[in-house]
Tab-separated table of C-alpha atoms in Angstrom:
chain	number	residue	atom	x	y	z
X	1	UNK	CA	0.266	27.530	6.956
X	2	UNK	CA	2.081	25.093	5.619
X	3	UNK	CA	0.443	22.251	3.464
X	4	UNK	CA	1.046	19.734	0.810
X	5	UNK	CA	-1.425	18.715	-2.202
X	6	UNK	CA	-1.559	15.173	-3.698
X	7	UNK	CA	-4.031	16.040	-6.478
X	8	UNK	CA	-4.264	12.622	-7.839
X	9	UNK	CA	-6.539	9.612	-5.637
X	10	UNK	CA	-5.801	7.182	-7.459
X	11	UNK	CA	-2.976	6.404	-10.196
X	12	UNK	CA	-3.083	3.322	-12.534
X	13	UNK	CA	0.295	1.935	-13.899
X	14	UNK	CA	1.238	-1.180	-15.765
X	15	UNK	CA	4.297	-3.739	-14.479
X	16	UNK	CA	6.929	-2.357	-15.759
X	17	UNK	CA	6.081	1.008	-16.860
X	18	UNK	CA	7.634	3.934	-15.495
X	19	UNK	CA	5.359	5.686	-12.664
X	20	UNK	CA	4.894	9.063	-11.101
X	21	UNK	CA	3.233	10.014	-8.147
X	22	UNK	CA	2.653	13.608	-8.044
X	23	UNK	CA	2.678	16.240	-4.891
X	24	UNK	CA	3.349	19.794	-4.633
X	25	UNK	CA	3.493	21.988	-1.311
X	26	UNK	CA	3.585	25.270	0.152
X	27	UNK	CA	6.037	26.145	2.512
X	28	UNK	CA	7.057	29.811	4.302
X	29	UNK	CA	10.707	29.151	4.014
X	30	UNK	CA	12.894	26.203	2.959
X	31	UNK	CA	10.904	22.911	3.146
X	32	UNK	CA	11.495	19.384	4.367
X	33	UNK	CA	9.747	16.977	2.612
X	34	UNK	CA	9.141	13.479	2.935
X	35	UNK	CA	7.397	10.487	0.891
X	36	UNK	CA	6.039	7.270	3.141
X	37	UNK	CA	4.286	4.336	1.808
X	38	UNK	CA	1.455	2.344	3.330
X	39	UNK	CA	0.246	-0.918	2.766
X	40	UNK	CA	-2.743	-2.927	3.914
X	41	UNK	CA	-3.185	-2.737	7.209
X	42	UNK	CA	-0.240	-1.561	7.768
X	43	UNK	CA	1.870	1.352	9.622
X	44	UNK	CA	3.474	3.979	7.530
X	45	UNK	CA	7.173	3.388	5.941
X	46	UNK	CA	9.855	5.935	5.272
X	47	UNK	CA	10.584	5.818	1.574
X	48	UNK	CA	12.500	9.020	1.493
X	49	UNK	CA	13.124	12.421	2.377
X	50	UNK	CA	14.358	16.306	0.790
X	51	UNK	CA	16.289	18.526	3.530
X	52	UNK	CA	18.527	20.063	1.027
X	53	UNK	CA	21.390	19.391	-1.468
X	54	UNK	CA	20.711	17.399	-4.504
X	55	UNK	CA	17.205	18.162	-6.209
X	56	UNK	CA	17.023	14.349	-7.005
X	57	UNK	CA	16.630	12.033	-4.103
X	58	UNK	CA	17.083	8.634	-3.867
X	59	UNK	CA	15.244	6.485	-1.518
X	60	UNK	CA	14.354	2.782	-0.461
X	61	UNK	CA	13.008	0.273	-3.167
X	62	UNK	CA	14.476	2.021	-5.910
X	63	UNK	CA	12.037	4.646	-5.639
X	64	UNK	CA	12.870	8.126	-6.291
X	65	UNK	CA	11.696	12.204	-5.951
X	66	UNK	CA	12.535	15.236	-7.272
X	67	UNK	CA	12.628	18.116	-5.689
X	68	UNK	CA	11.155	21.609	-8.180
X	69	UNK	CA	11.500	24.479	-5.901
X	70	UNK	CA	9.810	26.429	-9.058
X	71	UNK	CA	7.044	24.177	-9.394
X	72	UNK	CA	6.727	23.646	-5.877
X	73	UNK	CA	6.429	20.511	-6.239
X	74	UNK	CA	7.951	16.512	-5.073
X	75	UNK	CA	7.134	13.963	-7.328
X	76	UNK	CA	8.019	10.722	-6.638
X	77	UNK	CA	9.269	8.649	-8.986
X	78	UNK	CA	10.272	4.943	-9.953
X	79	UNK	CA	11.673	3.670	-13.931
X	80	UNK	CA	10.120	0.689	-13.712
X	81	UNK	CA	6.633	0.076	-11.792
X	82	UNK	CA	6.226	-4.022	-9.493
X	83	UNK	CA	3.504	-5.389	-8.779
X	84	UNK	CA	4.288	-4.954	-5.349
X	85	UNK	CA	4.712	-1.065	-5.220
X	86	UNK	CA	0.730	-1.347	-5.269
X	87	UNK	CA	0.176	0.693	-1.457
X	88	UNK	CA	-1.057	3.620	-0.337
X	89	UNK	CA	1.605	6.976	-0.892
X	90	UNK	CA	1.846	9.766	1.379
X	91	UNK	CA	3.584	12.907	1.047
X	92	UNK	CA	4.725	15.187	4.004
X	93	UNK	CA	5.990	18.968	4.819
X	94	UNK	CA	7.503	19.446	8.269
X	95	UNK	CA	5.515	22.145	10.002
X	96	UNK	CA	7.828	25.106	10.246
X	97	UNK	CA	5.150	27.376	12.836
X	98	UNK	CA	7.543	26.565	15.800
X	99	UNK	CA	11.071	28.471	14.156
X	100	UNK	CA	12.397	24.876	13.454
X	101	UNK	CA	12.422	23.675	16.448
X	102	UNK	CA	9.568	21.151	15.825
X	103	UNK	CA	9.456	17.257	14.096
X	104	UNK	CA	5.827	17.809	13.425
X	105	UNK	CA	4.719	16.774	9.571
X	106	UNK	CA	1.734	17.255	7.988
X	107	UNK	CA	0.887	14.943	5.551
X	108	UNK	CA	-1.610	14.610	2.155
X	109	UNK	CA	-4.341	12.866	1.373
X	110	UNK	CA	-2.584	10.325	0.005
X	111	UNK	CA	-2.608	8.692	-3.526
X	112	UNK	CA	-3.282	4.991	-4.262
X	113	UNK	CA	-1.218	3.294	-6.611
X	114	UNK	CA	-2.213	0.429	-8.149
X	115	UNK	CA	0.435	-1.275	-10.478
X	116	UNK	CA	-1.378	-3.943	-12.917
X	117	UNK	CA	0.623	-7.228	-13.879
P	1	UNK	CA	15.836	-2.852	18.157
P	2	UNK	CA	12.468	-2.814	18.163
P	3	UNK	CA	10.453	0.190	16.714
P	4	UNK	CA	7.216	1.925	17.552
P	5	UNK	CA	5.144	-0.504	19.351
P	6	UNK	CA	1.503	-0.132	19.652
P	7	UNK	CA	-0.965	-1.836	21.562
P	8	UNK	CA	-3.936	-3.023	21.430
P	9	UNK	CA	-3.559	-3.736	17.636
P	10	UNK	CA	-7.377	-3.978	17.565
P	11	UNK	CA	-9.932	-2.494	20.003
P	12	UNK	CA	-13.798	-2.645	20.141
P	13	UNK	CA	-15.481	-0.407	22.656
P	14	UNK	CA	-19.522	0.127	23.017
P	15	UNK	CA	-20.447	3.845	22.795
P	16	UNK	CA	-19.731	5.157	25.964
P	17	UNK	CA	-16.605	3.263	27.165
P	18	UNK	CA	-13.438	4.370	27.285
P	19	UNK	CA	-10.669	3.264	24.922
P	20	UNK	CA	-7.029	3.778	25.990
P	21	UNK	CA	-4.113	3.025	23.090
P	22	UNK	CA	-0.629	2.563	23.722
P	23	UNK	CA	2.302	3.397	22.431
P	24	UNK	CA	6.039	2.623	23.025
P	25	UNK	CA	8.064	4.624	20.883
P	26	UNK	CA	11.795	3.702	19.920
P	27	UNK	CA	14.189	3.230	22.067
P	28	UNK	CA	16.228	6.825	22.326
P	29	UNK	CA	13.348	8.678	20.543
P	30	UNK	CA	11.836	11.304	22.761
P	31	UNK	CA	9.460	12.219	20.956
P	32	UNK	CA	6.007	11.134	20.091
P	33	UNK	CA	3.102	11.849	17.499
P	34	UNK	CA	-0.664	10.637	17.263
P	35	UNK	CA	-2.304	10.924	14.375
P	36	UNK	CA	-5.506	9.878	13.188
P	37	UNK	CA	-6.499	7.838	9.586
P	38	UNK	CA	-10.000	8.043	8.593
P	39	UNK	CA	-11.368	6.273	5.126
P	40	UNK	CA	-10.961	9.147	2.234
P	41	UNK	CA	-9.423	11.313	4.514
P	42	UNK	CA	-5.891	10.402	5.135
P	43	UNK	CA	-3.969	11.206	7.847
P	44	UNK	CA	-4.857	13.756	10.471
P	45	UNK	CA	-2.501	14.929	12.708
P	46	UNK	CA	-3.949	15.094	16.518
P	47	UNK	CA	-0.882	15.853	18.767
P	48	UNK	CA	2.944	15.576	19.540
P	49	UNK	CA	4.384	15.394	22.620
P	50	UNK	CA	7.887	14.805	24.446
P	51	UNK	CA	8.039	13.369	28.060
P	52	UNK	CA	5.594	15.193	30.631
P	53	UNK	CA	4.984	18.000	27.793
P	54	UNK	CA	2.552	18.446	25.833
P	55	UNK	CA	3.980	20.656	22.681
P	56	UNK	CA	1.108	20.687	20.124
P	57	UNK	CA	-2.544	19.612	20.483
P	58	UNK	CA	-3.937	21.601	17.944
P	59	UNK	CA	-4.880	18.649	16.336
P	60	UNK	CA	-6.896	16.997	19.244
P	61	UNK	CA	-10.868	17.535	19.529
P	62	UNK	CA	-11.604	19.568	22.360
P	63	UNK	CA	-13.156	17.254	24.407
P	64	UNK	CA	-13.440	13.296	25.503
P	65	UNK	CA	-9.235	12.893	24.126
P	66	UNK	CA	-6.594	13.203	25.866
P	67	UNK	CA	-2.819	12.660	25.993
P	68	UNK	CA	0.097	12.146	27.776
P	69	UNK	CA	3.406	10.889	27.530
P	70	UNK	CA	4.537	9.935	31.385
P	71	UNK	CA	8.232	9.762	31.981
P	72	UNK	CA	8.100	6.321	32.798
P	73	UNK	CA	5.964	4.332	30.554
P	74	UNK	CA	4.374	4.283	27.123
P	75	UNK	CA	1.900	7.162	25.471
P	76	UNK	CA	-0.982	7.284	26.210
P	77	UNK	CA	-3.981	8.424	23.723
P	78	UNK	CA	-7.519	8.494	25.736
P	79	UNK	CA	-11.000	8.728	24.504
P	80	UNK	CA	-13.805	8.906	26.850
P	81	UNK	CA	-17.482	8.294	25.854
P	82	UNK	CA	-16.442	6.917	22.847
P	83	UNK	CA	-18.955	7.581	19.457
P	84	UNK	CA	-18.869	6.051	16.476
P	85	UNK	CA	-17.619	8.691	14.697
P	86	UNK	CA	-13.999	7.469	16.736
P	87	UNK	CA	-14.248	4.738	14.743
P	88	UNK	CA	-10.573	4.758	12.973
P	89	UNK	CA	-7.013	3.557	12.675
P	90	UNK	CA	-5.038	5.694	15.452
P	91	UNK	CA	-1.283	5.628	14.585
P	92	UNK	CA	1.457	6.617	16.702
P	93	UNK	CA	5.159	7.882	15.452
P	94	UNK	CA	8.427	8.486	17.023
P	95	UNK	CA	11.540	10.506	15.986
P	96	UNK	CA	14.648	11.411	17.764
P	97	UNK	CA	15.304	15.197	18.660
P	98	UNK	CA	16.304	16.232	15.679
P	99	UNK	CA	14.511	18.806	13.885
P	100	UNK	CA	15.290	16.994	10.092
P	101	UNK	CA	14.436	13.453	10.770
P	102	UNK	CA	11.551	11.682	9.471
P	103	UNK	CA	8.853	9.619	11.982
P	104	UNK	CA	8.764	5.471	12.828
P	105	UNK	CA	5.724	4.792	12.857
P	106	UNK	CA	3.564	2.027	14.862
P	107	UNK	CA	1.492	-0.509	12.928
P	108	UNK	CA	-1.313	0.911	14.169
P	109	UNK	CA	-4.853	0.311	16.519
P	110	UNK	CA	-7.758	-0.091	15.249
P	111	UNK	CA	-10.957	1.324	17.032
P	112	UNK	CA	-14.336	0.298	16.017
P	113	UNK	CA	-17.365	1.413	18.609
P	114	UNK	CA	-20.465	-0.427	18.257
């Protein structure tokens, strides 16, 4: 079955530090993988996602990820942690148990980041 | 261009009431996710549907919820005899066919039985 792991609850980062939010997954075949963002109260947000090409993806608010096919794993990534990037994270696998021909994601627990000033 | 649009943004139901959410996905996506956000469990996936079908409900408890996804009209989620264990953020997302595309998702409604 497929799945994803955020192992990490809770991550603590200064303003203007660099900051890593960690996720790996496991997949039966190639995976899709995606990274939202939630804040208060809020719906989820696409930030970005990995179909296939480049092993670095860029994505919106200068975050980025980076896919390790070795590692299994989809870190996301940003040089320079804001105040504001202080939300709820979320990564996702698309569910590959219908041949491809499903949209369904399944996502992690999610990992709080919380970016001090 | 409106995206996913859910309503009731908030709903309070006694135990034993029914609660119905809504959702509108966006316009040209055809097809539409529930999933469920309890605290310190993240996001649970409950079912995904296209118009008049039903494709996955592995998610959804076997009984009291139910789903649908008319071809005229918004989603539908339905809880009957609702406990206070249903007590949660309900979220809805839409995508377009397309196997590779991510979700939009609502904003969310909020269910608290007392």
């Amino acid at each position: 079955a497929q799945s994803v792991a955020q192992p990490e609850d809770q991550v603590n980062v200064a303003e203007g530090n660099p900051l890593t939010v960690k996720c790996t997954y496991s997949v039966s075949g190639n995976p899709y993988l995606f990274w939202y963002v939630q804040y208060p109260n809020r719906g989820l947000q696409f930030l970005l996602k990995y179909i296939t090409g480049d092993n670095l993806v860029k994505g919106s608010y200068g975050f980025e990820a980076e896919f390790n096919k070795s590692q299994t794993s989809f870190h996301l990534k940003k040089p320079s942690a804001l105040v504001s990037d202080s939300a709820l994270y979320f990564c996702a696998v698309r569910d590959l148990n219908y041949g491809g021909a499903t949209n369904k994601l399944i996502f992690g627990t999610g990992t709080l980041l919380a970016v001090q000033p | 261009n409106a995206g996913v649009m859910q309503n009731p943004r908030h709903l309070v139901r006694r135990r034993g009431q029914e609660a119905r959410l809504r959702c509108s996905p966006m316009k040209g996506h055809s097809h539409v996710y529930w999933y469920r956000q309890l605290p310190e469990e993240g996001l649970k996936f409950m079912v995904y549907l296209q118009k008049e079908n039903i494709i996955d409900e592995s998610g959804m408890p076997k009984e009291r919820f139910s789903a649908e996804f008319p071809k005229e009209g918004p989603s539908i989620l339905r809880i009957q005899q609702v406990v206070r264990g249903d007590s949660a953020a309900y979220f809805c997302a839409s995508s377009p066919g397309a196997a590779n595309y991510g979700y939009t998702f609502g904003s969310g409604t909020r269910l608290t039985v007392v």
